[in-house]
Every structure is written in structure tokens, then in C-alpha cells.
C-alpha positions in Angstrom: -10.0 -11.2 12.3 -11.1 -8.0 14.1 -10.0 -4.5 13.3 -7.3 -4.6 16.0 -5.5 -7.4 14.2 -4.6 -5.1 11.3 -2.0 -2.4 12.3 -2.0 0.9 10.4 0.1 1.2 7.3 2.6 3.6 8.9 3.2 1.2 11.8 3.9 -1.6 9.3 6.3 0.5 7.2 8.1 1.6 10.4 8.3 -2.0 11.6 9.9 -3.2 8.4 12.3 -0.2 8.2 13.4 -0.8 11.8 13.8 -4.5 11.3 16.2 -3.8 8.5 18.2 -1.3 10.6 17.5 1.5 8.2 17.2 5.1 9.5 14.4 7.5 8.5 17.0 9.7 6.8 18.5 6.7 5.0 15.2 5.6 3.6 14.3 9.2 2.6 17.6 9.5 0.8 17.1 6.3 -1.0 13.7 7.2 -2.5 14.3 10.9 -2.9 11.9 12.4 -0.4 12.3 14.3 2.9 12.9 12.6 6.2 10.0 14.6 7.6 7.6 13.0 5.0 8.7 9.5 6.0 8.2 10.4 9.7 4.7 11.8 8.9 3.7 8.6 7.0 5.0 6.4 9.8 3.1 8.3 12.5 -0.1 8.5 10.4 0.0 12.2 10.1 0.3 12.0 6.3 -0.9 9.4 3.8 1.5 8.3 1.1 0.7 8.8 -2.6 0.6 5.6 -4.7 4.0 6.4 -6.2 5.6 7.1 -2.7 4.1 3.9 -1.3 5.6 1.8 -4.1 9.0 3.6 -3.7 9.0 2.8 0.0 8.0 -0.8 -0.4 10.6 -1.3 -3.2 13.3 0.2 -1.1 12.3 -2.1 1.9 12.2 -5.1 -0.4 8.6 -5.9 0.3 5.5 -5.8 -1.9 2.2 -3.9 -1.5 0.7 -7.3 -0.7 3.0 -7.5 2.4 1.2 -4.4 3.9 -1.7 -6.8 4.5 0.6 -9.2 6.3 0.5 -8.9 10.1 3.7 -10.9 10.5 5.7 -7.9 9.3 4.6 -5.8 12.3 4.8 -8.8 14.6 8.5 -9.3 13.8 9.4 -6.0 15.3 6.5 -5.0 17.6 6.5 -8.3 19.5 10.3 -8.4 19.9 11.9 -8.8 23.4 12.4 -5.4 25.2 16.2 -5.8 25.2 16.2 -6.4 21.5 14.0 -3.3 21.0 16.3 -1.2 23.2 19.3 -2.4 21.1 17.5 -1.2 17.9 16.8 2.1 19.5 20.5 2.6 20.2 21.5 1.4 16.7 19.0 3.8 15.1 20.1 6.7 17.2 23.7 6.0 16.3 22.7 6.0 12.6 20.9 9.3 12.9 17.5 7.7 12.7 14.3 9.2 14.1 12.1 7.3 16.6 8.4 7.5 15.9 5.8 7.6 18.7 3.2 4.9 18.9 0.8 5.3 16.0 -2.3 4.3 17.9 -3.7 5.0 21.3 -6.7 2.7 20.8 -5.2 -0.7 21.8 -3.7 -1.5 18.4 -6.6 -0.3 16.4 -5.9 2.2 13.6 -6.2 5.8 14.9 -8.7 8.2 13.4 -7.7 9.1 9.9 -5.4 6.1 9.6 -4.5 5.1 6.1 -5.2 1.4 6.5 -7.8 -0.7 8.4 -10.8 -2.9 8.5 -14.4 -1.6 8.3 -16.5 -1.8 11.6 -16.2 -4.8 13.8 -19.2 -6.6 12.3 -17.7 -6.3 8.9 -14.6 -8.5 8.9 -12.4 -10.2 6.4 -11.1 -13.8 6.8 -7.5 -12.8 7.5 -4.6 -10.7 6.2 -1.7 -13.1 6.5 0.0 -14.3 3.3 -0.3 -18.0 4.4 -4.0 -17.6 4.9 -6.8 -17.2 2.4 -9.0 -14.1 2.1 -12.1 -15.6 0.6 -13.2 -17.7 -1.2 -16.1 -15.2 -0.8 -15.5 -11.6 0.2 -18.6 -9.5 0.6 -18.3 -5.7 -0.3 -18.5 -4.7 3.4 -15.8 -7.2 4.3 -13.0 -5.8 2.2 -9.8 -4.5 3.8 -9.3 -0.9 2.8 -6.1 1.1 2.1 -6.6 4.9 1.8 -3.8 6.9 0.1 -3.1 10.5 -0.7 -5.3 12.6 -3.0 -8.5 10.5 -2.8 -7.1 7.2 -3.9 -8.4 4.0 -2.2 -7.5 0.3 -2.7 -9.9 -2.5 -1.6 -8.5 -6.0 -1.4 -10.8 -8.4 -3.2 -9.2 -11.7 -2.2 -5.9 -13.5 -1.4 -4.6 -17.0 -2.0 -2.0 -18.5 0.3 1.6 -17.7 -0.6 0.7 -15.9 -3.8 2.3 -12.7 -4.9 -0.8 -11.0 -6.4 -2.6 -7.8 -5.6 -6.3 -8.2 -6.5 -7.8 -4.8 -5.9 -10.8 -2.6 -6.5 -9.2 0.9 -7.0 -11.0 4.3 -6.8 -9.6 7.6 -7.9 -11.7 10.5 -6.7 -12.0 13.5 -9.0 -8.6 15.2 -9.0 -7.1 12.0 -7.6 -3.6 11.1 -8.8 -0.9 8.5 -8.1 1.5 11.4 -7.4 0.7 15.0 -6.5 4.1 16.0 -8.0 3.5 14.2 -11.3 6.3 11.8 -10.6 5.9 8.4 -12.3 6.3 5.1 -10.4 7.8 1.8 -11.3 7.8 -1.5 -9.5 8.3 -5.2 -10.2 5.5 -7.2 -11.8 2.9 -7.1 -14.4 -0.2 -4.9 -14.1 -3.7 -5.5 -15.5 -6.6 -3.1 -15.1 -10.3 -2.8 -16.2 -12.2 0.4 -15.7 -15.8 -0.1 -14.6 -16.9 3.5 -14.1 -15.6 7.1 -14.7 -12.5 8.0 -16.7 -8.9 7.6 -15.9 -5.7 8.8 -17.6 -2.7 6.5 -17.7 0.7 7.9 -18.4 2.9 5.0 -19.5 6.5 6.0 -20.4 6.2 8.8 -22.9 2.6 7.9 -23.9 -0.7 8.9 -22.4 -3.9 6.8 -22.6 -7.4 7.9 -21.6 -9.4 5.0 -20.2 -13.2 5.0 -20.4 -15.7 2.5 -19.1 -15.0 -0.9 -20.4 -11.4 -0.1 -21.4 -8.6 -2.4 -20.2 -4.8 -2.0 -19.8 -1.9 -4.3 -19.3 1.8 -3.6 -19.1 5.1 -4.3 -17.4 5.1 -2.4 -14.1 8.8 -1.6 -14.4 7.8 0.9 -17.1 7.4 4.3 -15.5 3.6 5.0 -15.1 1.0 7.0 -13.2 -2.7 7.5 -13.1 -4.9 10.6 -12.6 -8.6 11.4 -12.7 -9.3 14.6 -14.6 -13.1 14.0 -14.5 -15.7 15.1 -12.1 -16.9 11.6 -11.1 -14.9 8.9 -9.3 -13.0 6.5 -11.5 -13.4 2.9 -10.3 -11.6 -0.2 -11.7 -10.5 -3.7 -11.0 -6.7 -4.1 -10.9 -4.6 -7.2 -10.8 -0.9 -6.8 -10.2 1.3 -9.9 -10.4 4.4 -9.3 -8.3 7.7 -10.8 -9.1 9.0 -11.8 -5.6 12.7 -11.1 -4.9 
């Protein structure tokens, strides 16, 4: 699938929020952030932190895996004009904010977008949950999700109808899952293996320092967060088994 087949992350979050009839203010209240931050994320003016992204997806009842699913955006963006107009009226009545189109490039992620494919010659098999990404995914074919504070996720593969995030994660020096130090929690079980650099894991009231070769596993409902205090990127392979609702 070409780059245009994968909408930006903000567009996907806005599509799902709109589909559920939830206003920007309502979503912001639910996860404890400002409405302006939600608007900035949806319009690609700001990238969410890892913790904010998990909070948004949890509130919307989707998983991080769903952000790779084009059907989420299709449900809202391909709706009939009359239905779209009705949603506009409903959102306005609820005090919601309407976001401008996130891209002016024919559906391709705008410059600085948080999510997208690599150049056209470097393509992945397909992002939909009912399709496979693989069985072989070359390094230059990975779909890339870029988050706040120098954190990137690269999807390594996908099996049909599975609820698994199979990722190569990178925390740049100073990178953290939350710039405010807030811990995150989400459904599922998390497994990680560090292949380079160092990473600090805060898990509940405990703190663990991961070096090359160290592995972690824990219930993701336990409050947790990551940060890179070193001067080199921390890179690892992460496997998150989601518990679908």
C-alpha cells in the first residue's frame, strides 16, 4: 500500500472521536488534558506523548494497533455528506471543536506528521487488521509512528485479527513516555528486550534500569513509564499483547 493509504495519526484519532459523538472538550475532560492539546494532536500541530496516546486510545475504546487500521478513518471520512453534516451539528451542539483537514497533499501525511510510511518505494504489505504485514518486513518497509520527545515506534509485523503490538521502539536521549512524568496504564501484557543504549522503567513505586540484553515483562495495567537518561538512543523490541474489549 502506498503512503497515501495510511492517514496521519491525528486524522485517525479525530475520526474515531467523531464516530463516537464525543466532543474535543469531552475527550479532554475524560483523560485530564486541555482541549487545545487534543485539537493540536488532531491537526498534527503537536505529537502526543506515549502516555497521552494510550490515554486517548483507552478513552476511545481502541488499541494502539488500531491506529494502523485504515478502516477507522474510512468509517468517518468516507461517510455520506448528509451524515457528515449531521455530525457537525451534533458536535457543535455538544460544544465540540471542528478540526481542519489534516493534510493538503491528497491524503498523504503532512510535513511533520506523526504517522506515515517511508518513501513510495519503501512500502509495507498493508495496515488493516484483517490483512497481514509480513511474513517478511524489511527495515525500510516498516510503518513508523513518531511521538513526542524523540520516541518512535516501528511496526515489525501483523497477523490477521490479532491484538498484538510487535514494535521496535527508540527513545532518543532525553526521550520519555511523558514530559510531565505522568505514568500510563493500559490493558494487556507488555514484554520488552533492550538491544542498545539504556532505559529507565518506572513500574508502580519501583524503578528499574535496563541495559543491553535486559528484558522486562509486566501487566500493563500497572502504572508505568519509560525515559532515557543516557546520551545515546535506547532501542528495544517490544511486544504488547492487548486484551480486546
